[in-house]
Every structure is written in structure tokens, then in C-alpha cells.
């Protein structure tokens, strides 16, 4: 469902570049984005701009002349702040040398796949999944292998049997995204142990995306206000790379600031790759990151409350009986299916026309998402209420 | 001279990642950077921070809440400003659809090589050359092929015979960097026509790096205050990608803002690649770019004067008779050879110890640069004067 682009052969491009898929959200987004009154719940960001104390840290740095080239691994102050952040969240010590500042979660992921997979290698991705995993793998020349999760009345589940069957001699990496974008599925410690065991037995790396880890809604899963993490079950020698971002916790989607967590032994390789990737992240943006970590817990707490409220409101759609919506355990997305509907994109277009609400078609998240729609509920409750009301009105016309 | 990194095989990294070379400047830089009183002329940036009107444009954008995801190709206002900038500099019309905003010149280059070259492909680079060309090509899985330029009393020259001989069935791209970092060599229109002719005959793409094009010192080469450009000699259907940056003209090295100029037919491929590379450039940084283009000509004029003055001062080293230094026609680097010296890195370390001046070893720019040192003279004249005085004093001890 994510189309590749066809370029005149006279231009003689590299096939992997043409195969980099166009986002399956973009045509729905382009169709509806300028419609007056639309409630936009298609993109993975909330409605609040970045808090002013974060913006002011960047402005201050700029006015102090921090506009020169800087450390490829990130400024020491931010690497130390990230280590302290991890100590607070995971309750143990972290070496700042494990953390490499990147210009967003996406570049962190790209660094990870570049180090681990190349021409002809295979990377396992449980699906539905954020399409940028497959995109980053494809342009690295490797092959993303979708392994559908299973779904029942309790929700989505990792299918370890399918994962094991999908492993070939070319498999190099297993991606685990928990809490999941788009489904909200959240791994238990047992899931994480099983994934780690699988990776160890087959010599695979794990790329762990736990960026929504502070957004936990199922009390049975919460560990000190966060979701279970590989950090709880791994040994120091385990081959795991963590990708992270400032985007979600601190409403910094537009800043392009994140980090990669990796064994310090990879430091020089990562530094070199950053040199040829972005040549580092602006110092003034990194200062904003320090402010976010040091002063941002109250804002994050408000974001989490906002997400919980949004989740409750969206949950009402399930009560209509016209929608399947397993309650998401984490993150801030509802992944819902309108009963009998088969073509997610058609429904997404109709919801723009008939309800003036923008949702992302599930088909953008892989074949396993066909028929579903992703709704981001990290928004002021009045907007989510109104969106749910409008969708509810349109529902009887949309069921198959 | 640019070392690759060796990682324990148990970590099982992709070979291209380990082969990404460590910068040949970094150990000299690390050795000397904290030395009190050092005059740092090793990096390609001047001593001035970004002008305040540019910083203020970013701060204003931040305070207005422009902190969300944005267009992958760049905000329309910046793409239009870049098109107008080109119209002013090159004296003809440019379609804004040709311009794609990137998070620096380096990502622009990476996008270019990703589109044009992959596993097993070859890219020709006249050397001495900025090492990041080879770095970006290597991590794309392709092979950088160094083609040494020739040097005589008049300076460096592109050797078209050698270039033609280096072409194989796997050759896909020819890199032309004029004015050159590190040598200051600047292509004539005849050079550009010859390079274009070579590329056309062999079906190659050209990646053109003309980022120092406003810094022209040889009056015989100047065209309306800029260096000759492929834009003067190309046809619309020629396969040329231009990489560009805000770093040099407007003292914005630390901002990570640049652009790729490409045929509009490649737009969707480039948009997709940007999605998986950086997911776009912060809007507030792009606003700073608009300010730089619209209000930055006076600052740039001052930078050019500063470079010309620095070049004159450094030229005195040639008068000692102990240094070979063909006058650079463009950019803001002197690429000099201390007579009889063979190991550039040794000399660079000794210059730190004995003159407290930081230069980049020429070996970092390829084998053709061995024995040379790169000196960035875009700095206040007093500093350049003092650096030249100190180097002059040390010279008699350094000649081989």
C-alpha cells in the first residue's frame, strides 16, 4: 500500500532510491489538510507547541553565539542529562558514553540499520508497524520482512512462532517497538524475555523502539509509571540498540532531536557515521534538549494525563458496537476497525468528506493493518470529543 | 590516512559501517584543541558567530510555536527564497521545485549519492578532496575512486585524461568541487564544459559542489562576483545534482541547513529519502535561512573581504621560499607544502607544539594531499597575521 516511485530510466537512479516507499498517509493528508474545520488526528504529534522554557533555552544559546560546528556524538551536557534521565526512569546507573545525540529518532534508526544491515540482509518487523522502519531498511539496501502480529479480543500479540519461522540465514535484526505505533500494543516482561531469547539463539541484534515508554495505560503493565523495557531484562553484553526521540514526551516533533543508545564499543563507528549523515546536531537544539530533560517532567505528566483522557473518550467508539478497538495499553494511538470495512484508505477519505476528521489508513502500517484506521488522541479533550462525535454520526453509513 | 575502525567480530556489524573512515583531522584536532592560545585554522569555518538578525528569525519562529512536523521538501517560503537567490547570483530564472531543503550540505550530498550509487558502483573524485565525499559514498555501499589532480607552478589542474582512464562500466558519478576544499582550485568554464562532455559521453551523473562559489579571488575567473558554474554551461536535461549549504556564506556551520538542487522529476524520490533520512528540517531553522538569504548580502560581502585579506596575509608564507603555495583562486583555504616535508600529520602536530597554530594535515584529503597542510584563513586579520608570524618562525626548523 506504500507505493514506490517510477522515474524515467534515462535518469538511471539507484533502484533502492526508487523503492523507498511513499508514505501511505500522504495522499489522505494532502486531500484533507486544508479542509476548514478538519480535526487532524492522522499524524503522530499532539496539538501543543513546545513549552516555552525549552524554546527559550535554544534562543539563549543562539544569542550566546553557539552557532559553530560541535561534537559529532553530542555535547557532553546533553549526553550526561540523557544518562541521568535514564537513571531516573529505569532506576539504575547509565554511562553517558552509551548515548549518541542524533537529529531525531529517524536518524537514530537509520544509524542503527546502517550499522547492522546491508545489501541482501533481512530485518524482521512485527506488523502493523510504523512504516519508517521498512523505509530506513530499504534505503540501507536491506530487506524488511513483515511478521504479522495476531489479534484477539484482548488485543494484539507478538507471535513468536511466526517470528522464528521467518528467520533465515540472512536475518540480522529484530525490531521491537513497544508501546507500538500504531496499535498501542505493549510488551510484557515475558514478551521481552522471549524476544531476547530468540535474538540470542539466532545471533540477531535487536533494535528497540521504546519511545512511547512513558505513556502506559494498562496498570497491570506499568513499572514505576513506565512500560516494561529491555533494560529490565538484558545483560550488558546483549546486542540491543535503542532509538529514542524528544518528539513525543516534550512536544518537540519539529525539532529533530533524538538519541541512539548503544554499547560504548561502537562509539567511533557511530561518530563516523554521524559525520557523514548529518555532521552533528545544532548545539542550540541540544541545549533545548537539556532543558526538556531537566525541567520537563511536569509538562510530560500533563501530556500523559491528556493522553489518558483522550484514550477514554475514543474508547466510547467501541461501545457503538460498530467498531473493533482493543484498548491500547500504551502510546497515544487508537487502532480501530470499522466493522465490515475492508479498504482503510477509502474509509479515511470518506471520514474527511463526511465527518471532517483526519485519520491515517491502517494500510500505511503494512498489510496486517488493512481495514484499520489510526487515530492520535494526544489532543485537547474537546477536540477528541468532537472528533468522536462526528465519527460516531458517520459510522452507520460506513459499516460494510 | 583516514583510518577505518575495528570492532569485535562478535558484534557482527555491517562492513561498510566499520569502513566509514575516521576523519584524518580528528586526532590532530583532539591533540591541540584545548591548548591555551592556539589559533585554530584547521576546520572549515570562520571565527564569527551567525549574525544576530538570522538568530532572531529562528527565535521569533520558536516563540510563534513553529515546533511541529513540516514539509519534507522544505517550507515553500525557503524554497522560493532559494530560487530568488539563484536568480540573483546566476542571472536567470529558477523553478522553486528544483530546490529541496536539507539539514546541511552533508545530508544533501548523502541524498545525492544514495540516489545515484549503490553496492559496487564507482564514483570519481578528483583529489585532494574534502574527505566527506568518500565517506558518504562508502556508507552508501559504493566505491570512491580518487583521481589525483596535477600541480604545477600555476596551481592545481583537473586531469581529464586521468579521469577518462579511471572510468569503468561501474562508474556512475563524477564529483566536481569548485572552488575546491582544500586546494582553492577553481574551474574555468572550459573545465566545466570538458567535465560535462565527459559525463555526457559516459552517461555519468555529476555531483557539483559549488558551495564556495561566492568566494572568488582570481579576477580572471570572476563572473559577476562569483566563480564559473555548471549552471552557465549546462542544458536543462543534463544530469547534475548540486549540493549547497548555508554554512559558509552566512556563518551558519552549526545550524545544519543546506539544499539539494535537482531536476523536479526526482521530487517524490527525494521527498521519500528525506522522510527516512531526517524527516525534514526544523521550520525555525528554515526561517533563519530565509532571513539569511533576504538580508544577508552585506554580511556575506564582509565575509568575502575578510577572506581576501586573510588570503593576502597567508600569501606571505610563499615569500619565505620555504613553502610551496599556489595562490588559491577561490574558497577560503590555503593548501601549502613545507619544502621537503613528507608527513603532513607530523608537521601538523609539530605546528601545534612549536607554533601553537592548528592546521589540518593534507593527508586527510587523500593521498594526493600528503605533505600538505590546509589552513582556513576566514578569520579576523590580526589572528591570521599572528598565525603566519608563528608559522614563519617555526618554518626553518620544519623544512625537511
PDB file of N, CA and C in Angstrom, chain A residues 350-385:
ATOM      1  N   UNK A 350     -13.465   8.966   3.138  1.00  0.00           N
ATOM      2  CA  UNK A 350     -14.878   9.245   3.458  1.00  0.00           C
ATOM      3  C   UNK A 350     -15.008   9.971   4.789  1.00  0.00           C
ATOM      4  N   UNK A 351     -14.132   9.637   5.742  1.00  0.00           N
ATOM      5  CA  UNK A 351     -14.187  10.336   7.034  1.00  0.00           C
ATOM      6  C   UNK A 351     -13.822  11.813   6.885  1.00  0.00           C
ATOM      7  N   UNK A 352     -12.946  12.097   5.934  1.00  0.00           N
ATOM      8  CA  UNK A 352     -12.645  13.521   5.666  1.00  0.00           C
ATOM      9  C   UNK A 352     -13.898  14.189   5.101  1.00  0.00           C
ATOM     10  N   UNK A 353     -14.507  13.563   4.105  1.00  0.00           N
ATOM     11  CA  UNK A 353     -15.679  14.163   3.446  1.00  0.00           C
ATOM     12  C   UNK A 353     -16.882  14.228   4.372  1.00  0.00           C
ATOM     13  N   UNK A 354     -17.124  13.156   5.111  1.00  0.00           N
ATOM     14  CA  UNK A 354     -18.404  13.039   5.815  1.00  0.00           C
ATOM     15  C   UNK A 354     -18.323  13.415   7.286  1.00  0.00           C
ATOM     16  N   UNK A 355     -17.106  13.390   7.879  1.00  0.00           N
ATOM     17  CA  UNK A 355     -17.009  13.708   9.311  1.00  0.00           C
ATOM     18  C   UNK A 355     -16.018  14.848   9.572  1.00  0.00           C
ATOM     19  N   UNK A 356     -15.286  15.216   8.535  1.00  0.00           N
ATOM     20  CA  UNK A 356     -14.263  16.263   8.694  1.00  0.00           C
ATOM     21  C   UNK A 356     -13.261  15.915   9.809  1.00  0.00           C
ATOM     22  N   UNK A 357     -12.890  14.655   9.827  1.00  0.00           N
ATOM     23  CA  UNK A 357     -11.885  14.171  10.773  1.00  0.00           C
ATOM     24  C   UNK A 357     -10.798  13.459   9.962  1.00  0.00           C
ATOM     25  N   UNK A 358      -9.546  13.714  10.296  1.00  0.00           N
ATOM     26  CA  UNK A 358      -8.432  13.103   9.571  1.00  0.00           C
ATOM     27  C   UNK A 358      -7.822  11.952  10.341  1.00  0.00           C
ATOM     28  N   UNK A 359      -7.971  10.730   9.821  1.00  0.00           N
ATOM     29  CA  UNK A 359      -7.316   9.558  10.420  1.00  0.00           C
ATOM     30  C   UNK A 359      -6.332   8.977   9.407  1.00  0.00           C
ATOM     31  N   UNK A 360      -5.380   8.196   9.886  1.00  0.00           N
ATOM     32  CA  UNK A 360      -4.409   7.566   8.997  1.00  0.00           C
ATOM     33  C   UNK A 360      -4.891   6.170   8.634  1.00  0.00           C
ATOM     34  N   UNK A 361      -4.852   5.813   7.332  1.00  0.00           N
ATOM     35  CA  UNK A 361      -5.283   4.466   6.945  1.00  0.00           C
ATOM     36  C   UNK A 361      -4.315   3.408   7.471  1.00  0.00           C
ATOM     37  N   UNK A 362      -4.866   2.349   8.035  1.00  0.00           N
ATOM     38  CA  UNK A 362      -4.035   1.293   8.611  1.00  0.00           C
ATOM     39  C   UNK A 362      -3.153   0.605   7.600  1.00  0.00           C
ATOM     40  N   UNK A 363      -3.552   0.642   6.338  1.00  0.00           N
ATOM     41  CA  UNK A 363      -2.749   0.002   5.298  1.00  0.00           C
ATOM     42  C   UNK A 363      -1.360   0.626   5.199  1.00  0.00           C
ATOM     43  N   UNK A 364      -1.207   1.874   5.678  1.00  0.00           N
ATOM     44  CA  UNK A 364       0.117   2.505   5.678  1.00  0.00           C
ATOM     45  C   UNK A 364       1.071   1.792   6.631  1.00  0.00           C
ATOM     46  N   UNK A 365       0.538   0.960   7.516  1.00  0.00           N
ATOM     47  CA  UNK A 365       1.366   0.303   8.528  1.00  0.00           C
ATOM     48  C   UNK A 365       1.613  -1.169   8.190  1.00  0.00           C
ATOM     49  N   UNK A 366       1.401  -1.500   6.912  1.00  0.00           N
ATOM     50  CA  UNK A 366       1.640  -2.861   6.466  1.00  0.00           C
ATOM     51  C   UNK A 366       0.333  -3.587   6.218  1.00  0.00           C
ATOM     52  N   UNK A 367       0.429  -4.704   5.516  1.00  0.00           N
ATOM     53  CA  UNK A 367      -0.783  -5.452   5.147  1.00  0.00           C
ATOM     54  C   UNK A 367      -1.616  -5.836   6.362  1.00  0.00           C
ATOM     55  N   UNK A 368      -0.911  -6.104   7.477  1.00  0.00           N
ATOM     56  CA  UNK A 368      -1.628  -6.511   8.687  1.00  0.00           C
ATOM     57  C   UNK A 368      -2.530  -5.403   9.212  1.00  0.00           C
ATOM     58  N   UNK A 369      -2.325  -4.169   8.711  1.00  0.00           N
ATOM     59  CA  UNK A 369      -3.145  -3.052   9.182  1.00  0.00           C
ATOM     60  C   UNK A 369      -4.315  -2.746   8.262  1.00  0.00           C
ATOM     61  N   UNK A 370      -4.444  -3.469   7.162  1.00  0.00           N
ATOM     62  CA  UNK A 370      -5.525  -3.183   6.202  1.00  0.00           C
ATOM     63  C   UNK A 370      -6.884  -3.283   6.895  1.00  0.00           C
ATOM     64  N   UNK A 371      -7.725  -2.319   6.593  1.00  0.00           N
ATOM     65  CA  UNK A 371      -9.050  -2.286   7.217  1.00  0.00           C
ATOM     66  C   UNK A 371      -9.085  -1.438   8.478  1.00  0.00           C
ATOM     67  N   UNK A 372      -7.926  -1.127   9.042  1.00  0.00           N
ATOM     68  CA  UNK A 372      -7.859  -0.329  10.279  1.00  0.00           C
ATOM     69  C   UNK A 372      -7.615   1.152   9.990  1.00  0.00           C
ATOM     70  N   UNK A 373      -7.835   1.945  11.024  1.00  0.00           N
ATOM     71  CA  UNK A 373      -7.525   3.383  10.968  1.00  0.00           C
ATOM     72  C   UNK A 373      -6.775   3.748  12.237  1.00  0.00           C
ATOM     73  N   UNK A 374      -5.762   4.589  12.092  1.00  0.00           N
ATOM     74  CA  UNK A 374      -5.044   5.052  13.279  1.00  0.00           C
ATOM     75  C   UNK A 374      -5.497   6.459  13.650  1.00  0.00           C
ATOM     76  N   UNK A 375      -5.794   6.610  14.921  1.00  0.00           N
ATOM     77  CA  UNK A 375      -6.253   7.893  15.447  1.00  0.00           C
ATOM     78  C   UNK A 375      -5.319   8.316  16.569  1.00  0.00           C
ATOM     79  N   UNK A 376      -4.719   9.491  16.440  1.00  0.00           N
ATOM     80  CA  UNK A 376      -3.843  10.010  17.500  1.00  0.00           C
ATOM     81  C   UNK A 376      -4.700  10.837  18.456  1.00  0.00           C
ATOM     82  N   UNK A 377      -4.741  10.421  19.723  1.00  0.00           N
ATOM     83  CA  UNK A 377      -5.641  11.104  20.678  1.00  0.00           C
ATOM     84  C   UNK A 377      -4.900  12.004  21.659  1.00  0.00           C
ATOM     85  N   UNK A 378      -3.650  12.359  21.347  1.00  0.00           N
ATOM     86  CA  UNK A 378      -2.903  13.282  22.219  1.00  0.00           C
ATOM     87  C   UNK A 378      -3.274  14.718  21.828  1.00  0.00           C
ATOM     88  N   UNK A 379      -4.440  15.153  22.354  1.00  0.00           N
ATOM     89  CA  UNK A 379      -5.014  16.414  21.895  1.00  0.00           C
ATOM     90  C   UNK A 379      -5.939  16.926  22.963  1.00  0.00           C
ATOM     91  N   UNK A 380      -6.312  18.158  22.885  1.00  0.00           N
ATOM     92  CA  UNK A 380      -7.183  18.667  23.947  1.00  0.00           C
ATOM     93  C   UNK A 380      -8.512  17.916  23.900  1.00  0.00           C
ATOM     94  N   UNK A 381      -9.041  17.570  25.102  1.00  0.00           N
ATOM     95  CA  UNK A 381     -10.194  16.662  25.167  1.00  0.00           C
ATOM     96  C   UNK A 381     -11.382  17.143  24.334  1.00  0.00           C
ATOM     97  N   UNK A 382     -11.616  18.455  24.277  1.00  0.00           N
ATOM     98  CA  UNK A 382     -12.751  18.956  23.487  1.00  0.00           C
ATOM     99  C   UNK A 382     -12.633  18.516  22.026  1.00  0.00           C
ATOM    100  N   UNK A 383     -11.424  18.582  21.466  1.00  0.00           N
ATOM    101  CA  UNK A 383     -11.225  18.166  20.074  1.00  0.00           C
ATOM    102  C   UNK A 383     -11.489  16.677  19.905  1.00  0.00           C
ATOM    103  N   UNK A 384     -10.994  15.896  20.862  1.00  0.00           N
ATOM    104  CA  UNK A 384     -11.167  14.447  20.747  1.00  0.00           C
ATOM    105  C   UNK A 384     -12.659  14.114  20.883  1.00  0.00           C
ATOM    106  N   UNK A 385     -13.334  14.779  21.831  1.00  0.00           N
ATOM    107  CA  UNK A 385     -14.795  14.603  22.000  1.00  0.00           C
ATOM    108  C   UNK A 385     -15.520  14.876  20.681  1.00  0.00           C
TER     109      UNK A 385
END
